[in-house]
CSV table of C-alpha atoms in Angstrom, one decimal:
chain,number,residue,atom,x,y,z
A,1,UNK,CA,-4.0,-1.2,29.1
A,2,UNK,CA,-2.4,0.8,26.6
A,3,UNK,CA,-1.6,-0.2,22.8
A,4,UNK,CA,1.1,1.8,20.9
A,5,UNK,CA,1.7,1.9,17.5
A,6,UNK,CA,5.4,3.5,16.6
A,7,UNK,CA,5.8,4.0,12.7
A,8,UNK,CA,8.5,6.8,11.4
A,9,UNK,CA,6.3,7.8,8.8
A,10,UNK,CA,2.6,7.1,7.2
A,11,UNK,CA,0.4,9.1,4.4
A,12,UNK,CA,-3.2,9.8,4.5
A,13,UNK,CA,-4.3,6.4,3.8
A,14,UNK,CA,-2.8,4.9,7.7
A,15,UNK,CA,-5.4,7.7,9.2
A,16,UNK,CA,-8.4,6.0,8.9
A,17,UNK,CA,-7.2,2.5,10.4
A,18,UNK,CA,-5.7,5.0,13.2
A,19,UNK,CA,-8.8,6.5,14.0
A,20,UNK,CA,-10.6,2.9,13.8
A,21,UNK,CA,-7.8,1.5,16.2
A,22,UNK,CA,-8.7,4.7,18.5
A,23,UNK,CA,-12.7,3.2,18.7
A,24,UNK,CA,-12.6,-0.1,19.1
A,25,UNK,CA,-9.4,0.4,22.1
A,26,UNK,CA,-11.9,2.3,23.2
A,27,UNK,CA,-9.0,5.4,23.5
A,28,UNK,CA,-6.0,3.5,24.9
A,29,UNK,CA,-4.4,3.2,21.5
A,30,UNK,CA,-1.5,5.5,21.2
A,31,UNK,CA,0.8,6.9,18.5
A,32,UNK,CA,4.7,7.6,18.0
A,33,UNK,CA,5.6,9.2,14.4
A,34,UNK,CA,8.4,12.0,13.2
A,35,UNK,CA,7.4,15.2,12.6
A,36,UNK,CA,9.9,16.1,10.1
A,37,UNK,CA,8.4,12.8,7.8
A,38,UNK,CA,5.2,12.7,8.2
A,39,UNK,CA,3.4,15.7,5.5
A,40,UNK,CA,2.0,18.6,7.5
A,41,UNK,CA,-1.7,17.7,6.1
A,42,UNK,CA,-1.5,13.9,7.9
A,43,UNK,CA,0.1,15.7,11.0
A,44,UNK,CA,-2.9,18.1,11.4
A,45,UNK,CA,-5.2,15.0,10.6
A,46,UNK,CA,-3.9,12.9,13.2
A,47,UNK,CA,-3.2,14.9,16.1
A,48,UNK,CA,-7.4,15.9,15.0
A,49,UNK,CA,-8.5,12.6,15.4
A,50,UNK,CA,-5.8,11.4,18.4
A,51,UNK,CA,-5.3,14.8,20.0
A,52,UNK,CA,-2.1,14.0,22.9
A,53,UNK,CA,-2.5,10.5,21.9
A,54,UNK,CA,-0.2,10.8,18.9
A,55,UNK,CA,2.6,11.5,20.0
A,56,UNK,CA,6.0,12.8,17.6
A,57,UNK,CA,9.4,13.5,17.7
A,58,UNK,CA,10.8,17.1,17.1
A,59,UNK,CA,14.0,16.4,15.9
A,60,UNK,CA,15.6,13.2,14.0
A,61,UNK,CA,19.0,12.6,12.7
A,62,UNK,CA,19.1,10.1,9.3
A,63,UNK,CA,22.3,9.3,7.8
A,64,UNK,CA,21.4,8.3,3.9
A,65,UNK,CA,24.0,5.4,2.6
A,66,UNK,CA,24.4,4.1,-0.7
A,67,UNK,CA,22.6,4.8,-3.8
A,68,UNK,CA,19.2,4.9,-3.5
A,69,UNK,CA,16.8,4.0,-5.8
A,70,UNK,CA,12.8,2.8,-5.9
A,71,UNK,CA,13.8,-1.1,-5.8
A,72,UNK,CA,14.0,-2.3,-2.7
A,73,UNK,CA,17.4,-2.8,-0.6
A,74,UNK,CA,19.4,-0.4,-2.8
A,75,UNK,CA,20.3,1.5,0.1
A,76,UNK,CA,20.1,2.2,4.1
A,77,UNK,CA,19.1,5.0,6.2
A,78,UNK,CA,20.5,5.1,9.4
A,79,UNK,CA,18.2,6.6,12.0
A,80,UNK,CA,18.5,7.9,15.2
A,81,UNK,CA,15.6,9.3,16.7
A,82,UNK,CA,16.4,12.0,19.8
A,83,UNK,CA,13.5,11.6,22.7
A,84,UNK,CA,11.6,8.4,21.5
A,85,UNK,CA,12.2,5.8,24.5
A,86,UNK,CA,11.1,9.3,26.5
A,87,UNK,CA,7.9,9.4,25.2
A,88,UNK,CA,7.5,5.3,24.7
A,89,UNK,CA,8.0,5.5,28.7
A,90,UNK,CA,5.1,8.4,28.8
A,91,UNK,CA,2.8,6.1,27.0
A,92,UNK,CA,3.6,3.1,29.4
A,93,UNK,CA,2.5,0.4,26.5
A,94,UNK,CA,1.4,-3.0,27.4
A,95,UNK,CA,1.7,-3.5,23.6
A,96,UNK,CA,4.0,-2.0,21.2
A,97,UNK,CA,3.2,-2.6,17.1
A,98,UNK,CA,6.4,-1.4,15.6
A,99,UNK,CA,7.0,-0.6,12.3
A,100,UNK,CA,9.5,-2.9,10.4
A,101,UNK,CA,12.6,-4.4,12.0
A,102,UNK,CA,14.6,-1.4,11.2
A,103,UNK,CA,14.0,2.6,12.2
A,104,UNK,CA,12.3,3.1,15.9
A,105,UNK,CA,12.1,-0.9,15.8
A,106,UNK,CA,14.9,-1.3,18.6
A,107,UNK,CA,13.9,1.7,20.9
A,108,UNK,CA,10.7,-0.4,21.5
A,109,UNK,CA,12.4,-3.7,21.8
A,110,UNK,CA,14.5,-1.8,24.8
A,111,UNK,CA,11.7,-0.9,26.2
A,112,UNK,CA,10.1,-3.6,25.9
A,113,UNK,CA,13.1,-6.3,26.9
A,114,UNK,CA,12.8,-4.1,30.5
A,115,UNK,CA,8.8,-4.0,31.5
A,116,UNK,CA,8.6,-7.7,30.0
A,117,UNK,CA,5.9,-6.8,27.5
A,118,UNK,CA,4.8,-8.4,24.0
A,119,UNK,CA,6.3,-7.0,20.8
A,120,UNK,CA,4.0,-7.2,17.3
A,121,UNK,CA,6.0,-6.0,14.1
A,122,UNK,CA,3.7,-4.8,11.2
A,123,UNK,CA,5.5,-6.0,8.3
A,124,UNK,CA,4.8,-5.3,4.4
A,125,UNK,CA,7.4,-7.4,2.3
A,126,UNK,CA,7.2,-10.5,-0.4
A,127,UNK,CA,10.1,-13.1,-1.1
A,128,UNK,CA,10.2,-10.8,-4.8
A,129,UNK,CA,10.4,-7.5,-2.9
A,130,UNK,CA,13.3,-8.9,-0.8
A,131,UNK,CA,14.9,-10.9,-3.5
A,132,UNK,CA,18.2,-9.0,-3.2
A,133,UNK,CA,18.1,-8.3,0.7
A,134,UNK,CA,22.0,-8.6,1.7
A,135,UNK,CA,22.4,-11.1,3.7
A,136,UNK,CA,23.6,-8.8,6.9
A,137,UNK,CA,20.0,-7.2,6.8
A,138,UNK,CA,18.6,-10.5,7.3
A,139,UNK,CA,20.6,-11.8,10.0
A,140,UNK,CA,19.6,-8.4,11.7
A,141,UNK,CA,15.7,-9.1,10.8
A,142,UNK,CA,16.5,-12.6,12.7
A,143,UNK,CA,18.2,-11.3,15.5
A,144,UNK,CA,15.2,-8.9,15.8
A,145,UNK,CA,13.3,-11.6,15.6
A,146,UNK,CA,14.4,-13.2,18.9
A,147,UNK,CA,12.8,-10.6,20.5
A,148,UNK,CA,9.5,-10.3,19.0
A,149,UNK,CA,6.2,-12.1,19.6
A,150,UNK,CA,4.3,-11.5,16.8
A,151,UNK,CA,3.6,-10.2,13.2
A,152,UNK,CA,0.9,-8.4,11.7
A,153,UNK,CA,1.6,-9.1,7.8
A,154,UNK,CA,-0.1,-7.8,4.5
A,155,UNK,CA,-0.9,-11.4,3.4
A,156,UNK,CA,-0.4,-14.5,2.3
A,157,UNK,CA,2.9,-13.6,0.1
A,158,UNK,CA,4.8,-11.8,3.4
A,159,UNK,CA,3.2,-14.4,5.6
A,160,UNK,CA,5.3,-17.0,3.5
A,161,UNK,CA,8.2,-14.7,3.2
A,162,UNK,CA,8.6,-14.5,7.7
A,163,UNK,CA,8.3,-18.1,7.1
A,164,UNK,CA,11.0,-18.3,5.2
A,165,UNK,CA,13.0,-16.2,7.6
A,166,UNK,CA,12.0,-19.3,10.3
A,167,UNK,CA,9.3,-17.2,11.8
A,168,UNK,CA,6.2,-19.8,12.8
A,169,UNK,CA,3.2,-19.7,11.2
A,170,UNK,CA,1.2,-19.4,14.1
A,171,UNK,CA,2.8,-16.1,15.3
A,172,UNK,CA,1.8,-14.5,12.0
A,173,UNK,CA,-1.5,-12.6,11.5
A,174,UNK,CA,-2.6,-11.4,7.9
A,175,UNK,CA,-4.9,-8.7,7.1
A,176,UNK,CA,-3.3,-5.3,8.0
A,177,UNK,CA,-3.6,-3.6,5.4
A,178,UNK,CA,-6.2,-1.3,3.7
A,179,UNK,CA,-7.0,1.4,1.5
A,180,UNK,CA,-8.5,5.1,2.2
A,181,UNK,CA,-11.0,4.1,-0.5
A,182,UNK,CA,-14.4,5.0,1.0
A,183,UNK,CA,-13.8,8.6,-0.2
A,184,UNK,CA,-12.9,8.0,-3.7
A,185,UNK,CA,-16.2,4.7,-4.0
A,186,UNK,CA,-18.3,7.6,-2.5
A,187,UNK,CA,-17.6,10.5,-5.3
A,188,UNK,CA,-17.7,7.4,-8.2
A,189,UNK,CA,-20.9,6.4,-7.4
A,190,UNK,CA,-22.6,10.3,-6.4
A,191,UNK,CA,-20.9,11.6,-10.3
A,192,UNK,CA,-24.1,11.9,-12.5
A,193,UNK,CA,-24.4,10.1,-15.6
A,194,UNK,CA,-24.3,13.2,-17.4
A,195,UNK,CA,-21.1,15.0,-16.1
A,196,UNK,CA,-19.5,11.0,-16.5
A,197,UNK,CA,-20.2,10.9,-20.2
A,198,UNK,CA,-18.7,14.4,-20.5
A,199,UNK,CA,-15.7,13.8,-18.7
A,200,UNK,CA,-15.4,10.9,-20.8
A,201,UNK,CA,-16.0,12.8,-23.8
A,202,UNK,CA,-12.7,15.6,-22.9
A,203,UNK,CA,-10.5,13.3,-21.6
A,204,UNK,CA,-10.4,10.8,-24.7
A,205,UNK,CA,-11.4,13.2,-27.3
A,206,UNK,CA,-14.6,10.5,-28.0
A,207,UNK,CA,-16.2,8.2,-26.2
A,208,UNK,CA,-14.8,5.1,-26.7
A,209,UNK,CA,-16.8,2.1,-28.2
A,210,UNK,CA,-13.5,-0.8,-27.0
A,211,UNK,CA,-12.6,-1.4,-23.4
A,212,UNK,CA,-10.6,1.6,-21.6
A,213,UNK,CA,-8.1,0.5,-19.1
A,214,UNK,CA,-6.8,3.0,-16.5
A,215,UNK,CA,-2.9,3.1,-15.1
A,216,UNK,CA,-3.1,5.5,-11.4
A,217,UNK,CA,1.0,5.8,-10.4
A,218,UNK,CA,4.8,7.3,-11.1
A,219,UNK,CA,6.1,7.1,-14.5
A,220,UNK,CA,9.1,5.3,-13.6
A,221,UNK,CA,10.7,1.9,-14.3
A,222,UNK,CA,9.6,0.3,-11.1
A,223,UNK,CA,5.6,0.5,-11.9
A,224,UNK,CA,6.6,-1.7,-15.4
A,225,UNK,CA,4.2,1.2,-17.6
A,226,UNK,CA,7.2,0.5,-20.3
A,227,UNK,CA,6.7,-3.0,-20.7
A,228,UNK,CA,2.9,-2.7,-20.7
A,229,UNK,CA,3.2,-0.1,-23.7
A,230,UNK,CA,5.2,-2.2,-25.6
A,231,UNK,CA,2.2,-4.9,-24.9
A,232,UNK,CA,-0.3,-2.3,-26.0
A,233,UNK,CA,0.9,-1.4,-29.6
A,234,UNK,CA,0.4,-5.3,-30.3
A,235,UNK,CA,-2.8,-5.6,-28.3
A,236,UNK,CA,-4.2,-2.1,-30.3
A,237,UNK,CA,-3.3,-4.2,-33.7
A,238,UNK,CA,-6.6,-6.6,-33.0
A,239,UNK,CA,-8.5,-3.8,-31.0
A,240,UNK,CA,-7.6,-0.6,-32.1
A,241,UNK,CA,-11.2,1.0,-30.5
A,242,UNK,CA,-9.4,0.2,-26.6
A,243,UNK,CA,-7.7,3.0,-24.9
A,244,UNK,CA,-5.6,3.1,-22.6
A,245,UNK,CA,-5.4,6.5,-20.1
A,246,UNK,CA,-1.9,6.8,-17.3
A,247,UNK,CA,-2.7,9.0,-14.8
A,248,UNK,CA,0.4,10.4,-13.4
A,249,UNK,CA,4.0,12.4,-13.4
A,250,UNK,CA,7.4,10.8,-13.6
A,251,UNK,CA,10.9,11.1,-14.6
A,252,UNK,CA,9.7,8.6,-18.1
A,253,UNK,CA,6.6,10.4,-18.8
A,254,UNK,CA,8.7,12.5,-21.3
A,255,UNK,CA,9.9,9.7,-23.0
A,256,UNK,CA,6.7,8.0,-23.5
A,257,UNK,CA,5.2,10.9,-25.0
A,258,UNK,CA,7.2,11.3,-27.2
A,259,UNK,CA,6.9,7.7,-28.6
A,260,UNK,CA,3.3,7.6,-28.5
A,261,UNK,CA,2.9,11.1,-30.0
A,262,UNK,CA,-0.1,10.7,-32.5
A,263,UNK,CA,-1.6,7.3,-31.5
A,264,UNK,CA,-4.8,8.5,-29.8
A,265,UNK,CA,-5.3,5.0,-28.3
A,266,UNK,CA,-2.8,5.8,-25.2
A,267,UNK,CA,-3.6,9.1,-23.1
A,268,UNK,CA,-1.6,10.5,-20.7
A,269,UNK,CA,-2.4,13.0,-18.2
A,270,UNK,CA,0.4,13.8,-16.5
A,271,UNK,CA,0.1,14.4,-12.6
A,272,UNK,CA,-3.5,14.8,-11.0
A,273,UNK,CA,-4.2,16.1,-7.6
A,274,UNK,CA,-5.7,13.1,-5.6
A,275,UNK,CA,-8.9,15.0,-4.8
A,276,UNK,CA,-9.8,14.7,-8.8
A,277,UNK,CA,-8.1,11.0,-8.9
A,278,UNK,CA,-12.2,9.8,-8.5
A,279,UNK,CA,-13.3,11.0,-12.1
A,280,UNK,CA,-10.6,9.0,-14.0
A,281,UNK,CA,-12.0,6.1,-12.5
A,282,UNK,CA,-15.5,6.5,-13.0
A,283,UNK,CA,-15.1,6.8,-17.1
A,284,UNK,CA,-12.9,3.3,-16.6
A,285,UNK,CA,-13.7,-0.1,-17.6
A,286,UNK,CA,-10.7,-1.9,-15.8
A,287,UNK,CA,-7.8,-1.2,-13.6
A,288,UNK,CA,-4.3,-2.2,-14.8
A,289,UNK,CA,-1.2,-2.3,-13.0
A,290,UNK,CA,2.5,-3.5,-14.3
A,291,UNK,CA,4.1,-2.9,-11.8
A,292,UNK,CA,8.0,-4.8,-11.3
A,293,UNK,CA,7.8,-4.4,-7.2
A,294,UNK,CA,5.5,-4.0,-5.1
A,295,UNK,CA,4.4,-4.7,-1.5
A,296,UNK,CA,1.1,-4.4,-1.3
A,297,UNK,CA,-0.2,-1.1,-4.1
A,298,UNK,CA,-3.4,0.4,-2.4
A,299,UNK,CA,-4.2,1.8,-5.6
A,300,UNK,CA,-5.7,-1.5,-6.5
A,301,UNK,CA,-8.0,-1.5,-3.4
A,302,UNK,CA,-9.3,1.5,-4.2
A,303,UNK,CA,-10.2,0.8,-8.1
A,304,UNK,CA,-11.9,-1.8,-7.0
A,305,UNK,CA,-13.7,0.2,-4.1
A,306,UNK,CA,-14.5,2.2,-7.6
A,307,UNK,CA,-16.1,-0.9,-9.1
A,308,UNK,CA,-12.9,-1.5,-11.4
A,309,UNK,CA,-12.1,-5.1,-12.6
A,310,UNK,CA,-8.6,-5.5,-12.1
A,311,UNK,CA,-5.3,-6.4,-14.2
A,312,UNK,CA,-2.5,-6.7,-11.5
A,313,UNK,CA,1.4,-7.8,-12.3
A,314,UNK,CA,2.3,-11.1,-10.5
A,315,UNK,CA,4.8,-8.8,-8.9
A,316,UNK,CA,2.2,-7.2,-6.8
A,317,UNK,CA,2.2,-8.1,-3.4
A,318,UNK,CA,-1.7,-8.0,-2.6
A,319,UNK,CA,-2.8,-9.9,-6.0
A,320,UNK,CA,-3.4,-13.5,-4.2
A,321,UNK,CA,-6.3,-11.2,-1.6
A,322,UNK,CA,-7.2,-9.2,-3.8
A,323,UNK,CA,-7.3,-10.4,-7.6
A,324,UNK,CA,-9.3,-13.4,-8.6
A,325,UNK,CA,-9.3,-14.7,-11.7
A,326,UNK,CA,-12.2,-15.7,-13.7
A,327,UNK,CA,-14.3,-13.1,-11.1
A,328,UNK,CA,-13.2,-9.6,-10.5
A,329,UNK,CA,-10.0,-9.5,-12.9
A,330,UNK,CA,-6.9,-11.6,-13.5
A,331,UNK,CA,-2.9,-11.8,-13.2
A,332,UNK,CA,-0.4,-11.4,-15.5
A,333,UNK,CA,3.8,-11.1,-15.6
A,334,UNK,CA,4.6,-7.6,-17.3
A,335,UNK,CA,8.0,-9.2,-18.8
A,336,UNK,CA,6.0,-11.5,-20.8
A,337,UNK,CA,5.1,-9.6,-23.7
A,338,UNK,CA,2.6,-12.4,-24.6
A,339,UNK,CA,1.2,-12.5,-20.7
A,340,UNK,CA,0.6,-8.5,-21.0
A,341,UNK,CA,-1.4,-9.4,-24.1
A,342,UNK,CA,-3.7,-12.5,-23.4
A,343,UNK,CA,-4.5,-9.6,-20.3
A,344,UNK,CA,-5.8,-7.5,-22.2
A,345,UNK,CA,-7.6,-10.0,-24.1
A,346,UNK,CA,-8.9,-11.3,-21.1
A,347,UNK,CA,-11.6,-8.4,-20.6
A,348,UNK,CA,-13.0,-8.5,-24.1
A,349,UNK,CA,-14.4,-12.1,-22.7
A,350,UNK,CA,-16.2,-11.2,-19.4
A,351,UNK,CA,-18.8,-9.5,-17.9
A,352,UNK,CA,-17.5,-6.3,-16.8
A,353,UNK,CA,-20.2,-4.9,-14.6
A,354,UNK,CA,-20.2,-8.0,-12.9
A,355,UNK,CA,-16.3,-8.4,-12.4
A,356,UNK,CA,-16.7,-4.8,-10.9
A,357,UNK,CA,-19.5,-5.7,-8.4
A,358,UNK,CA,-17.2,-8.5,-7.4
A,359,UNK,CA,-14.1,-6.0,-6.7
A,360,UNK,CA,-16.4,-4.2,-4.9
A,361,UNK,CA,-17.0,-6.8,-2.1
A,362,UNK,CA,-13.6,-8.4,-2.4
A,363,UNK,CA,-12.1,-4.7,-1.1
A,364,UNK,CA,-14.7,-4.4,2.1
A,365,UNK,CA,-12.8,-6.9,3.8
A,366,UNK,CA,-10.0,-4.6,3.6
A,367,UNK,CA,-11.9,-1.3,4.7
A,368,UNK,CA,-9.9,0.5,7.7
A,369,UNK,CA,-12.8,-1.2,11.0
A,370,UNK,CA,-11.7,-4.7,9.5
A,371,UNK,CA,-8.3,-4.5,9.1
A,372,UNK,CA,-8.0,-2.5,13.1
A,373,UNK,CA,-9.8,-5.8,13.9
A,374,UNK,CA,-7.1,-8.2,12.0
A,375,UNK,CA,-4.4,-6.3,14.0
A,376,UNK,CA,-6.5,-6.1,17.5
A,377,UNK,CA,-6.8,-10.0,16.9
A,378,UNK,CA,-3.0,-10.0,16.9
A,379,UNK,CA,-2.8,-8.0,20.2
A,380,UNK,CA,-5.3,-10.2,22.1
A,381,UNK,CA,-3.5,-13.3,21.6
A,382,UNK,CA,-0.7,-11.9,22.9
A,383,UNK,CA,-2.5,-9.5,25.5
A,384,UNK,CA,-6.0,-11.7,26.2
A,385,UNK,CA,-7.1,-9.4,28.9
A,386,UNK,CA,-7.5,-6.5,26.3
A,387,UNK,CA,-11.3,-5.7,25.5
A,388,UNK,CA,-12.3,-4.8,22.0
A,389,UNK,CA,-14.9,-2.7,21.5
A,390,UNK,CA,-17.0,-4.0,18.9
């Protein structure tokens, strides 16, 4: 029996759960992707681990509408992928986990609709991430629906967004998705002391006596890093000795520069190449994120892989799995100035070391083997004769 996943596009972070998927289907899972999406560096990866069980297309047409920008439904790309029901057929799936309701989604209902097979749809959206969803997209998400078995979801917030949409709650399965985290945990917790300290030491120019919160993303309106500096300068007013370092490039990062030019409580680096990401977490006391829309950001699975206590926006899909308040961070709305602030607060009242030995065995239930076995629990009720190889 053969599983196939089809997905247009993934980054490095999907090739671990891939590779688990691959062990414990003990080598009939299989792989559909495009070429021309997919970074070179994940296609050598992949087709390393896989070998001529990922399969990808040479050539796809996309037809961009509308203006596009990072919010959600701002636009439509109109896909036609040359050759894929060719090389669904060469696969011969019992199973097919497609990606989304849109993209390669109706070449594997086709399929699919012919051989009388089950259909799963991985699917990574909140009620706030869909909030202005036209409604033509979801009448096509429903009519999709009529043809689909199951859902792999993120969590609890897109399980109760399919609900909404009038899929049943038993045909939803949470849990699939993770982080690429073991990497980044691994070179935390190898850094000496020593080389810690002086990292420390060059980055903020001291070391720092108050709390030091760390920002990983784009410098752009969507991850809220406006909002939160406006609720730094009043938070710096009672605790001046915090700082404050955003790690990354962006069309705002100008901007902000420029309006924090001399306050050496806020730090910017500018863009960092992911393989040095690591050190800016290991001279970190907490992990904030602001962001205005989000699915489900891995960057807060991996700070707290990193043994970060976590600040996450309320518009962050994964906060209700991942953040717990009152023991490995709390929640907060990053359009409430006073929210952003009590936030802050927050983490001049708790044990840190603590809250970060908590984030630390919140995220193993999200490492890449469970997560394959969240979506393999999918596929069995749907497929009961498939053996998983635990």
């Amino acid at each position: 029996m053969n599983i196939l996943w089809v997905n247009p596009s993934f980054l490095d972070y999907r090739i671990p759960l891939y590779e688990e998927m691959q062990k414990l289907c003990n080598g009939a899972f299989f792989l559909i992707y495009s070429k021309r999406r997919v970074p070179e560096r994940c296609h050598r990866k992949i087709k390393e681990i896989l070998g001529d069980h990922a399969l990808f297309l040479e050539d796809e047409k996309r037809l961009k509408l509308g203006r596009r920008n990072e919010f959600a439904n701002t636009g439509i790309a109109l896909t036609y992928p040359k050759g894929l029901y060719r090389l669904i057929k060469k696969v011969k799936p019992d199973v097919i986990i497609a990606e989304g309701f849109f993209q390669f989604t109706p070449w594997a209902v086709w399929y699919l609709q012919l051989h009388r097979k089950p259909l799963l749809i991985a699917y990574e959206r909140t009620a706030h991430t869909e909030r202005n969803c036209p409604l033509w997209r979801s009448m096509y998400r429903r009519f999709i629906g009529l043809f689909t078995n199951g859902y792999v979801a993120n969590g609890t917030l897109t399980k109760q967004y399919l609900m909404s949409q009038g899929v049943k709650a038993e045909n939803i399965f949470t849990g699939g998705m993770c982080a690429d985290s073991f990497g980044l945990a691994q070179n935390v917790f190898s850094m000496p002391k020593s080389d810690v300290q002086a990292f420390k030491q060059e980055t903020f120019g001291i070391i720092p006596s108050g709390v030091s919160f760390v920002f990983v993303g784009r410098m752009i309106p969507l991850k809220g890093v406006f909002h939160l500096l406006q609720g730094w300068k009043r938070h710096t007013q009672v605790h001046p000795e915090d700082r404050l370092l955003l790690v990354g490039d962006g069309p705002d990062l100008p901007k902000f520069k420029e309006e924090f030019n001399g306050d050496n409580s806020v730090i910017f680096t500018g863009g960092i190449d992911y393989s040095m990401i690591y050190k800016y977490y290991a001279i970190s006391d907490v992990f904030i994120i602001p962001t205005l829309e989000d699915n489900w950001s891995l960057v807060v699975p991996e700070a707290m892989a990193c043994g970060l206590p976590v600040a996450c926006s309320i518009y962050n899909g994964c906060h209700p799995e991942l953040v717990h308040k009152d023991v490995n961070g709390t929640t907060f709305d990053p359009l409430d100035q006073e929210s952003i602030t009590d936030a802050l607060q927050y983490f001049h009242t708790v044990d840190l070391d603590q809250f970060g030995k908590h984030s630390i065995e919140i995220e193993k239930d999200f490492n890449p083997h469970n997560t394959a076995l969240n979506i393999l629990k999918a596929v069995t009720h749907y497929l009961p004769s498939f053996t998983i190889n635990e």
